[in-house]
XYZ file of C-alpha atoms in Angstrom:
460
model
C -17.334 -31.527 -18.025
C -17.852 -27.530 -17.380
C -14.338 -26.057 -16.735
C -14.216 -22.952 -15.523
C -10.745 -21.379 -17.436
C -10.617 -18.513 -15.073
C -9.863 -20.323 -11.755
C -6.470 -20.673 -10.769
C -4.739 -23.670 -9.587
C -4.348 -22.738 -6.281
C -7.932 -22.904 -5.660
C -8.672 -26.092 -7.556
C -6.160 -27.972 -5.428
C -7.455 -26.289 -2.029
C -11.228 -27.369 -3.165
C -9.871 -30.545 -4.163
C -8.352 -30.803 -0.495
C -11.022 -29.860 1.547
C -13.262 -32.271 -0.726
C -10.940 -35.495 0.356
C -10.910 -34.115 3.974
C -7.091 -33.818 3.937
C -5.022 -30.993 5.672
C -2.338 -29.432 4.109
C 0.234 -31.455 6.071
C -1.693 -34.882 5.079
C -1.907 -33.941 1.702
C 1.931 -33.288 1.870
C 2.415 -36.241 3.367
C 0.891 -38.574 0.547
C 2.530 -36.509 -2.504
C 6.085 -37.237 -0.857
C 5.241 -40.771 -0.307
C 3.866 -41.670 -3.608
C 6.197 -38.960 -5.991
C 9.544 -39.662 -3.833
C 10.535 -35.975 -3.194
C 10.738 -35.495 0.638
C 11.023 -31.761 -0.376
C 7.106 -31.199 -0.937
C 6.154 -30.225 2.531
C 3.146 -28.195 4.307
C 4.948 -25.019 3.329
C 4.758 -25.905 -0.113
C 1.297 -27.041 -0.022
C 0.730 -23.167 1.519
C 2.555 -21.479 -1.169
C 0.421 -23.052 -4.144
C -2.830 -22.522 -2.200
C -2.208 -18.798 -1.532
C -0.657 -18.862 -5.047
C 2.247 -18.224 -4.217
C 3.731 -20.785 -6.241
C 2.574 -22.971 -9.437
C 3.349 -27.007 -9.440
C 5.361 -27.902 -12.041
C 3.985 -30.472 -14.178
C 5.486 -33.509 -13.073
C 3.921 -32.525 -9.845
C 1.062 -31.758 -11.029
C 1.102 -35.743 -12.507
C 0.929 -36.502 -8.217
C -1.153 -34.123 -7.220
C -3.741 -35.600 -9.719
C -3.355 -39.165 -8.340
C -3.519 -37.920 -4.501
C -6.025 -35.299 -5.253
C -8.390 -37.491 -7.729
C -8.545 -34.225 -10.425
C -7.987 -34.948 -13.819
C -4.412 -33.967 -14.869
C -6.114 -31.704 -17.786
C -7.746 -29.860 -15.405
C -4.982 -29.084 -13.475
C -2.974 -27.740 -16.393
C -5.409 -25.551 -17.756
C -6.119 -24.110 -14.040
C -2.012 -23.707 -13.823
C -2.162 -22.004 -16.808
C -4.953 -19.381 -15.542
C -3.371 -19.080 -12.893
C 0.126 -17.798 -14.704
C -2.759 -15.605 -17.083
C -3.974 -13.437 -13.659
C -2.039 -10.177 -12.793
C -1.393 -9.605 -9.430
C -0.050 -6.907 -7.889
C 0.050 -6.175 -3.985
C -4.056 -6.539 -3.012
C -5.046 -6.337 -6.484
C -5.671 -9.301 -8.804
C -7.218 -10.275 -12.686
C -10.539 -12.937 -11.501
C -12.406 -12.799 -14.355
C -11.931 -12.803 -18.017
C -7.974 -13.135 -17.883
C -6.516 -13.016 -21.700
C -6.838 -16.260 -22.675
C -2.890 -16.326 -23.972
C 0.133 -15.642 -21.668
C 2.017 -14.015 -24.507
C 4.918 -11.791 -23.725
C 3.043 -8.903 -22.523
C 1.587 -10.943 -19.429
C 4.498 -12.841 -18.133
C 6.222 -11.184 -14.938
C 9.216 -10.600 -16.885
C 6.993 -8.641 -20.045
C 6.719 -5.134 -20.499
C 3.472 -4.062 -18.986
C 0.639 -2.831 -20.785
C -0.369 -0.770 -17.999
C 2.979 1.770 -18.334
C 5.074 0.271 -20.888
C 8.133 2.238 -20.280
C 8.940 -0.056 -17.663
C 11.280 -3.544 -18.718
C 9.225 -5.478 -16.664
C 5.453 -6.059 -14.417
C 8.201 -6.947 -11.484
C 10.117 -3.927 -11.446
C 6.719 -1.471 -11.750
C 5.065 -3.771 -9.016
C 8.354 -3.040 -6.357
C 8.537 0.629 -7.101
C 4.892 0.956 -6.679
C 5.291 -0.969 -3.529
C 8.118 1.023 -2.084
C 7.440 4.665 -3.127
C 3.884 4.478 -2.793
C 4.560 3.399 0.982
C 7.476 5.587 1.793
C 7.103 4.758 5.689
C 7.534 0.769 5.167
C 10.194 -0.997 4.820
C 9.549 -4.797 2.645
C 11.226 -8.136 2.975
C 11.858 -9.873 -0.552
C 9.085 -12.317 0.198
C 6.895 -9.727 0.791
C 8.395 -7.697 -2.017
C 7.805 -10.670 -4.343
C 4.138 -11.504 -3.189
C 3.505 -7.512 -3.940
C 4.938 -7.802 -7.108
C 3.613 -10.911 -8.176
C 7.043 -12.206 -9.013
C 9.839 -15.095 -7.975
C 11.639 -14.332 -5.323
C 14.786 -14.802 -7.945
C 13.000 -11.646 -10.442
C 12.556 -9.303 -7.081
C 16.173 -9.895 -6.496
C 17.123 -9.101 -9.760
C 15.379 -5.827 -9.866
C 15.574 -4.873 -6.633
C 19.521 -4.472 -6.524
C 19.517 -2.786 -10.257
C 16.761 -0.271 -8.488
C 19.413 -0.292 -5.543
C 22.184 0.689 -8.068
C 20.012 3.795 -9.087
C 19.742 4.891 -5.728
C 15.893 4.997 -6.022
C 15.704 1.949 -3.129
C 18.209 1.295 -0.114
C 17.927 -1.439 2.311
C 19.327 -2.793 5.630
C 19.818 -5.923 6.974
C 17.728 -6.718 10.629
C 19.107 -10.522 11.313
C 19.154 -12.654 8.428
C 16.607 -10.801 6.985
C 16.776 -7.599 4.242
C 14.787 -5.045 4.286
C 13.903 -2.939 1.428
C 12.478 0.354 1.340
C 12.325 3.456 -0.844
C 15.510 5.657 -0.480
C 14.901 9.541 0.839
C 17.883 11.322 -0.950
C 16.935 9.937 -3.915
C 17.347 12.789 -5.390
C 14.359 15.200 -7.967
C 13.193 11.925 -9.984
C 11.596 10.302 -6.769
C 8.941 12.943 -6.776
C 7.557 12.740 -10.746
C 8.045 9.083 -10.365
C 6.189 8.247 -7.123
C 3.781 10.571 -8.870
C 3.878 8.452 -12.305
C 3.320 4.936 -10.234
C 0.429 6.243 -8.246
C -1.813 7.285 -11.342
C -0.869 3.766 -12.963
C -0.010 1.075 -10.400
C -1.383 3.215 -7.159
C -4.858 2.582 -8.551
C -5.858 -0.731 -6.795
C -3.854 0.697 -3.445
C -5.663 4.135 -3.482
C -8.878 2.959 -4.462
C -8.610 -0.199 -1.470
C -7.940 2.780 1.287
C -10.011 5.409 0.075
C -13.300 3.623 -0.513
C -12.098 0.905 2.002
C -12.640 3.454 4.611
C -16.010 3.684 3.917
C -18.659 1.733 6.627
C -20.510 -1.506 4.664
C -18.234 -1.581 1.683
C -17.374 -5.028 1.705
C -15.737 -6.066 -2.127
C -14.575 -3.555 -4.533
C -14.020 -4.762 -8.481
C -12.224 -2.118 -10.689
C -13.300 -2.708 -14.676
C -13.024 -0.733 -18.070
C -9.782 0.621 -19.543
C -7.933 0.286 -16.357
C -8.648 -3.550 -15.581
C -7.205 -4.365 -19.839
C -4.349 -2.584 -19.398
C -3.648 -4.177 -16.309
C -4.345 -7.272 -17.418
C -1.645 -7.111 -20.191
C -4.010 -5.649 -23.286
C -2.628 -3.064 -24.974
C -3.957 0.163 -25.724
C -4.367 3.255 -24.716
C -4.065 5.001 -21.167
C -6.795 4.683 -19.120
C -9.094 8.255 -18.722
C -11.383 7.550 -15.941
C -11.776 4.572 -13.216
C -14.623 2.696 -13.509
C -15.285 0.245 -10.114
C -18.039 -1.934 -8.650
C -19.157 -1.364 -5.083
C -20.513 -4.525 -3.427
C -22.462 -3.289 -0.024
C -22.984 -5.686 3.255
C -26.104 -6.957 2.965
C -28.791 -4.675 4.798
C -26.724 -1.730 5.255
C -27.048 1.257 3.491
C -23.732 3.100 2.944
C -23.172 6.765 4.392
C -23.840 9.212 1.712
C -20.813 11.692 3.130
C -18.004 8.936 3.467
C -18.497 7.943 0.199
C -18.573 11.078 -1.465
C -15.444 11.936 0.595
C -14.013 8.573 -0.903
C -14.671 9.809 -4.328
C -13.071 13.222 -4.834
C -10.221 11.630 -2.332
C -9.945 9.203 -4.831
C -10.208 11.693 -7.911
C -7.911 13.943 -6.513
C -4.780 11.231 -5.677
C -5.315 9.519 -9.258
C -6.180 12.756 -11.138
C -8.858 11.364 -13.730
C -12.589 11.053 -12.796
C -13.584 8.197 -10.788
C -17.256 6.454 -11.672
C -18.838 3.520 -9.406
C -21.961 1.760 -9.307
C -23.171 0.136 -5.690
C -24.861 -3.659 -5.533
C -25.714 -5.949 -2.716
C -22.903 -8.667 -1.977
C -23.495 -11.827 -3.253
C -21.199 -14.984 -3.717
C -21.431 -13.905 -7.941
C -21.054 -10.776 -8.395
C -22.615 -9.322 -11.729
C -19.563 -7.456 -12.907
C -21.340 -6.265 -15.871
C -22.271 -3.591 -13.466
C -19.265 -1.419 -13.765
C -19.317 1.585 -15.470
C -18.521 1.236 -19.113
C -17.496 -2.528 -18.772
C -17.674 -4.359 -21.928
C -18.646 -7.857 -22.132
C -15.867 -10.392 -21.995
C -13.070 -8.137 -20.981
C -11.103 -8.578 -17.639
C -12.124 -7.313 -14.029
C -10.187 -7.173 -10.930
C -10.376 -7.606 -7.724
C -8.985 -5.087 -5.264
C -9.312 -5.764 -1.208
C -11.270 -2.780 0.813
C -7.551 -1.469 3.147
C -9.492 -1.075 6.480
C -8.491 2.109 8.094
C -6.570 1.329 11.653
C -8.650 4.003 12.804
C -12.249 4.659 12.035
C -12.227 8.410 10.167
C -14.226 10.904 11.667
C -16.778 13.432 10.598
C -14.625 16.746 11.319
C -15.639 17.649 14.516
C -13.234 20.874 15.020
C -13.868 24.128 12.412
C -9.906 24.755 10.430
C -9.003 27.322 8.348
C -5.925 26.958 6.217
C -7.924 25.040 3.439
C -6.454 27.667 0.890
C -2.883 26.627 2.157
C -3.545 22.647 2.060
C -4.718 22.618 -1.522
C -1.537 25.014 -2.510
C 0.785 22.569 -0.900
C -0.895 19.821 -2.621
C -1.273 21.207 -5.877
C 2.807 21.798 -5.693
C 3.204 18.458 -4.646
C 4.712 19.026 -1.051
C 1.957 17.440 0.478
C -0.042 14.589 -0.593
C -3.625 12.520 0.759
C -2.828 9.070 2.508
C -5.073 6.673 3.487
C -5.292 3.109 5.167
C -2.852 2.690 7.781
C -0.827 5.593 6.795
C -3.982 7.731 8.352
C -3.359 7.161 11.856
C -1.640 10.095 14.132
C -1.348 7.640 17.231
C 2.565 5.943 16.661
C 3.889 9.630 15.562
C 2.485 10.918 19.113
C 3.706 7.825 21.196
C 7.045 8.155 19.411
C 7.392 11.863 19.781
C 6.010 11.227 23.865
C 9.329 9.138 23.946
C 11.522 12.029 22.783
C 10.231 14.434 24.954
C 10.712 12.078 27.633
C 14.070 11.011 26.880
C 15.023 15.231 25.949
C 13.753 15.811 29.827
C 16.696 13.576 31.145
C 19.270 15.277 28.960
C 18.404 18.630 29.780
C 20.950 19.627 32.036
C 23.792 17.577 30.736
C 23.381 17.843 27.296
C 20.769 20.484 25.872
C 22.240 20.436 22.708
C 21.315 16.960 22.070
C 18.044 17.618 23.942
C 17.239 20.076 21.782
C 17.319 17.974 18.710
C 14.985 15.136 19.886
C 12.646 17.949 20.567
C 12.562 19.426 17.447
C 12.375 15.975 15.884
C 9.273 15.409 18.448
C 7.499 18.758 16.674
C 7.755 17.658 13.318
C 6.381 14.060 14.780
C 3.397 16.124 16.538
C 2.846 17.904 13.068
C 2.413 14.784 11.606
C 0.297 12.744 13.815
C -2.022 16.297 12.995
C -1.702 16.082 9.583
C -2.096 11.982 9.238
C -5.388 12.126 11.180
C -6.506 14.107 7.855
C -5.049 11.832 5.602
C -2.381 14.433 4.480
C 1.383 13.670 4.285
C 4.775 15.719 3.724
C 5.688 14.204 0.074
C 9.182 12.664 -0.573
C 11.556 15.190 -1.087
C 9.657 17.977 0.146
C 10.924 20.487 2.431
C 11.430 20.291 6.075
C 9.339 23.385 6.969
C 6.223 22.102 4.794
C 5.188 20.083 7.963
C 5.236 23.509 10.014
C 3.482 25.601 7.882
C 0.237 23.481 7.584
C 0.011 22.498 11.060
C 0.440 26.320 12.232
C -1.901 27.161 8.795
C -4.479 25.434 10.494
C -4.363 24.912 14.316
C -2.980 28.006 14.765
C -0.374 30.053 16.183
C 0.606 27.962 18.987
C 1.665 24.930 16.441
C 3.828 27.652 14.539
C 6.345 26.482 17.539
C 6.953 23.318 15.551
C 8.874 25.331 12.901
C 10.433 27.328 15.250
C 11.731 24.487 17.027
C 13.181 22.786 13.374
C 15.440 26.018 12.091
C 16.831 25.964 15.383
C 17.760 22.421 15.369
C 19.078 23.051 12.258
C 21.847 26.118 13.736
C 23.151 23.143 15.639
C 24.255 21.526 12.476
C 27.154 24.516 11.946
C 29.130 23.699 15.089
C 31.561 26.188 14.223
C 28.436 29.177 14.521
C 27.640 31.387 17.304
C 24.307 30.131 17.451
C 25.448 26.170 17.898
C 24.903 25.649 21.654
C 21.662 25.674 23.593
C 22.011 26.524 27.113
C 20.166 24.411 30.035
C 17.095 26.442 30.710
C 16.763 27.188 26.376
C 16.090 22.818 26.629
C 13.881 22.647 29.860
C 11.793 25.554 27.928
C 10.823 24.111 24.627
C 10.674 20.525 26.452
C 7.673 22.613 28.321
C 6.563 23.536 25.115
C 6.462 20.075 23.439
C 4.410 18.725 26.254
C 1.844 21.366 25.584
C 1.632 20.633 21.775
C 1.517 16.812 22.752
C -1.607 17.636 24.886
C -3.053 19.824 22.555
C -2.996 17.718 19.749
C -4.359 14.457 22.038
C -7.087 16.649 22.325
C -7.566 17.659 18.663
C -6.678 14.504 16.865
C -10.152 12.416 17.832
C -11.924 15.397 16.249
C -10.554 15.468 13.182
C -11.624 14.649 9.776
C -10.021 13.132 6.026
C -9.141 16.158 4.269
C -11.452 16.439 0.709
């Protein structure tokens, strides 16, 4: 019998499944009848298809009888399946290491940046700080992580305890995201997680952005470390390109996706392109040795399609200066999408209108809170971000830098929000007619920048 060691459990039972023509509630269904645990239901049935979750082995001894698979066949694909890395979109599918050992379990140091104690704790902080703008449940947390539920927990409120994370509770639920007065490490550590763990997530939205690219496999240095061999830090990215078939892929957007790419992970980026097929010949990447691991990383569809720049900027000289100093950074995926940062900063205008006349002071702040939100629907149409911890005024100066004077209103706006915070200064009231005449001028940068945002390109 020809076993393939490198498939994991959760598709061998979903195969298995579909091959007896039983749904996941049927097939949950006949292991509680014939095993006697009412407790295996169609949500556990989910979990170990998505692999979410590994039977045991005594129920692996019921899902052989139900499914008709050979028991040794099921506990070599469990075992694969505990041999593949997974972290967020990213995942070992082909030449695993063929031995768990220390180094690969969820609780092991990780090859990839061993100064960590575990793969959990570098999979939530590369979660959370390299999506500063989401907030995670501990389900989704642990399926990012590629951990229990019990190990996210764990780290998460140690990482709490540092101050590096906070969270909130919405309903039952908590919510987990990365904390913004963490303090100077958050910077050189969202930094160190994006050149290491970021790969898979800034190589899915950068060249996921790019028309026909349907697969994307990373390989070389990169793929061993992440699959738990030691060694050596990786120098370049090496990465396989599989194209929709009959489409040819646009010359620009890819070239865009490559210095993007180079630029957020620092280290050259190589690729080869093939036609998808249902077996890919991974022996196409770059400098991929025979027998050593690739992974899998899923293309992060932009919300919006980017544009060719269809507007002429200056301030280039001032975007790379605030990038090479770290207070801004490139963002891709759904972080590149101006559209809620408008609608939200529509609402404070809005709602500043009404309080006006009774309350300009307070009208005054939701203003300047709806600049910096116009700034940044500007600047996430580019794929640009402020970076965590940077200053308030960064979002100002590139905005004005760029789309000129009128925008420099933004900052304006912010330093005299900020007299307002000194309520014992001369300067901490705002009179009627000081409210009604910014509110004019926030609903002239919310037009303008309507305007400009469709015609605006990824910054490269």
């Amino acid at each position: 019998m020809d076993v393939d060691f490198d498939q994991p459990i959760s598709q061998v039972i979903r195969d298995a499944r579909r091959q007896r023509r039983l749904s996941q509630y049927a097939l949950a269904r006949e292991l509680a009848t014939v095993s006697g645990r009412p407790t295996i239901t169609r949500d556990l049935v989910a979990r170990w298809e998505r692999g979410h979750q590994i039977p045991r082995s005594g129920t692996r001894q019921w899902l052989s009888v139900v499914l008709k698979v050979p028991q040794e066949r099921l506990d070599l694909a469990a075992a694969a399946a505990r041999r593949r890395s997974r972290l967020g979109h990213a995942v070992v599918t082909k030449n695993a290491p063929a031995k768990p050992g220390p180094a690969r379990r969820a609780q092991g140091t990780p090859a990839l940046l061993p100064v960590f104690r575990s793969r959990v704790q570098a999979g939530i902080l590369a979660a959370t700080l390299l999506n500063p703008e989401r907030s995670y449940s501990l389900t989704e947390l642990a399926e990012q992580a590629g951990g229990s539920l019990a190990s996210v927990d764990k780290e998460n409120k140690l990482l709490e305890q540092s101050g590096l994370l906070t969270s909130r509770r919405e309903g039952t639920i908590r919510l987990i995201r990365a904390s913004a007065t963490a303090g100077p490490l958050l910077r050189p550590l969202t930094e160190l997680m994006r050149l290491t763990y970021g790969v898979p997530q800034v190589i899915g939205e950068e060249f996921g952005a790019v028309p026909g690219v349907a697969r994307i496999v990373l390989g070389g240095v990169w793929a061993d470390r992440f699959a738990g061999i030691p060694g050596p830090p990786p120098r370049t990215i090496e990465l396989l390109i599989a194209t929709v078939p009959g489409r040819a892929l646009d010359s620009r957007a890819l070239s865009i996706a490559v210095r993007r790419s180079e630029q957020r992970l620092a280290r050259p980026v190589h690729f080869s392109v093939t036609p998808l097929r249902p077996e890919l010949d991974t022996s196409r990447v770059p400098q991929q040795r025979a027998g050593h691991p690739v992974v899998e990383v899923a293309p992060v569809k932009p919300r919006l399609a980017p544009q060719t720049a269809g507007v002429e900027l200056g301030g280039d000289e001032m975007i790379r200066r605030l990038l090479v100093t770290g207070q801004l950074e490139l963002a891709s995926g759904p972080a590149a999408n101006g559209e809620p940062f408008l609608q939200l900063a529509g609402k404070h205008r809005m709602a500043a209108e009404h309080l006006a006349e009774a309350s300009p002071d307070s009208a005054l702040v939701l203003l300047a809170h709806a600049g910096q939100l116009i700034g940044s629907a500007l600047l996430a149409c580019q794929g640009l971000r402020r970076a965590a911890a940077a200053p308030g005024q960064v979002i100002g100066v590139a905005v004005s830098a760029q789309f000129g004077h009128q925008f420099s209103q933004i900052e304006l706006l912010r330093e005299r929000a900020s007299e307002l915070e000194a309520p014992t200064s001369r300067d901490s009231h705002v009179l009627p007619v000081e409210a009604a005449t910014y509110a004019r001028t926030v609903r002239s940068l919310l037009e303008s920048a309507a305007e400009t945002m469709p015609k605006l390109g990824l910054f490269h």
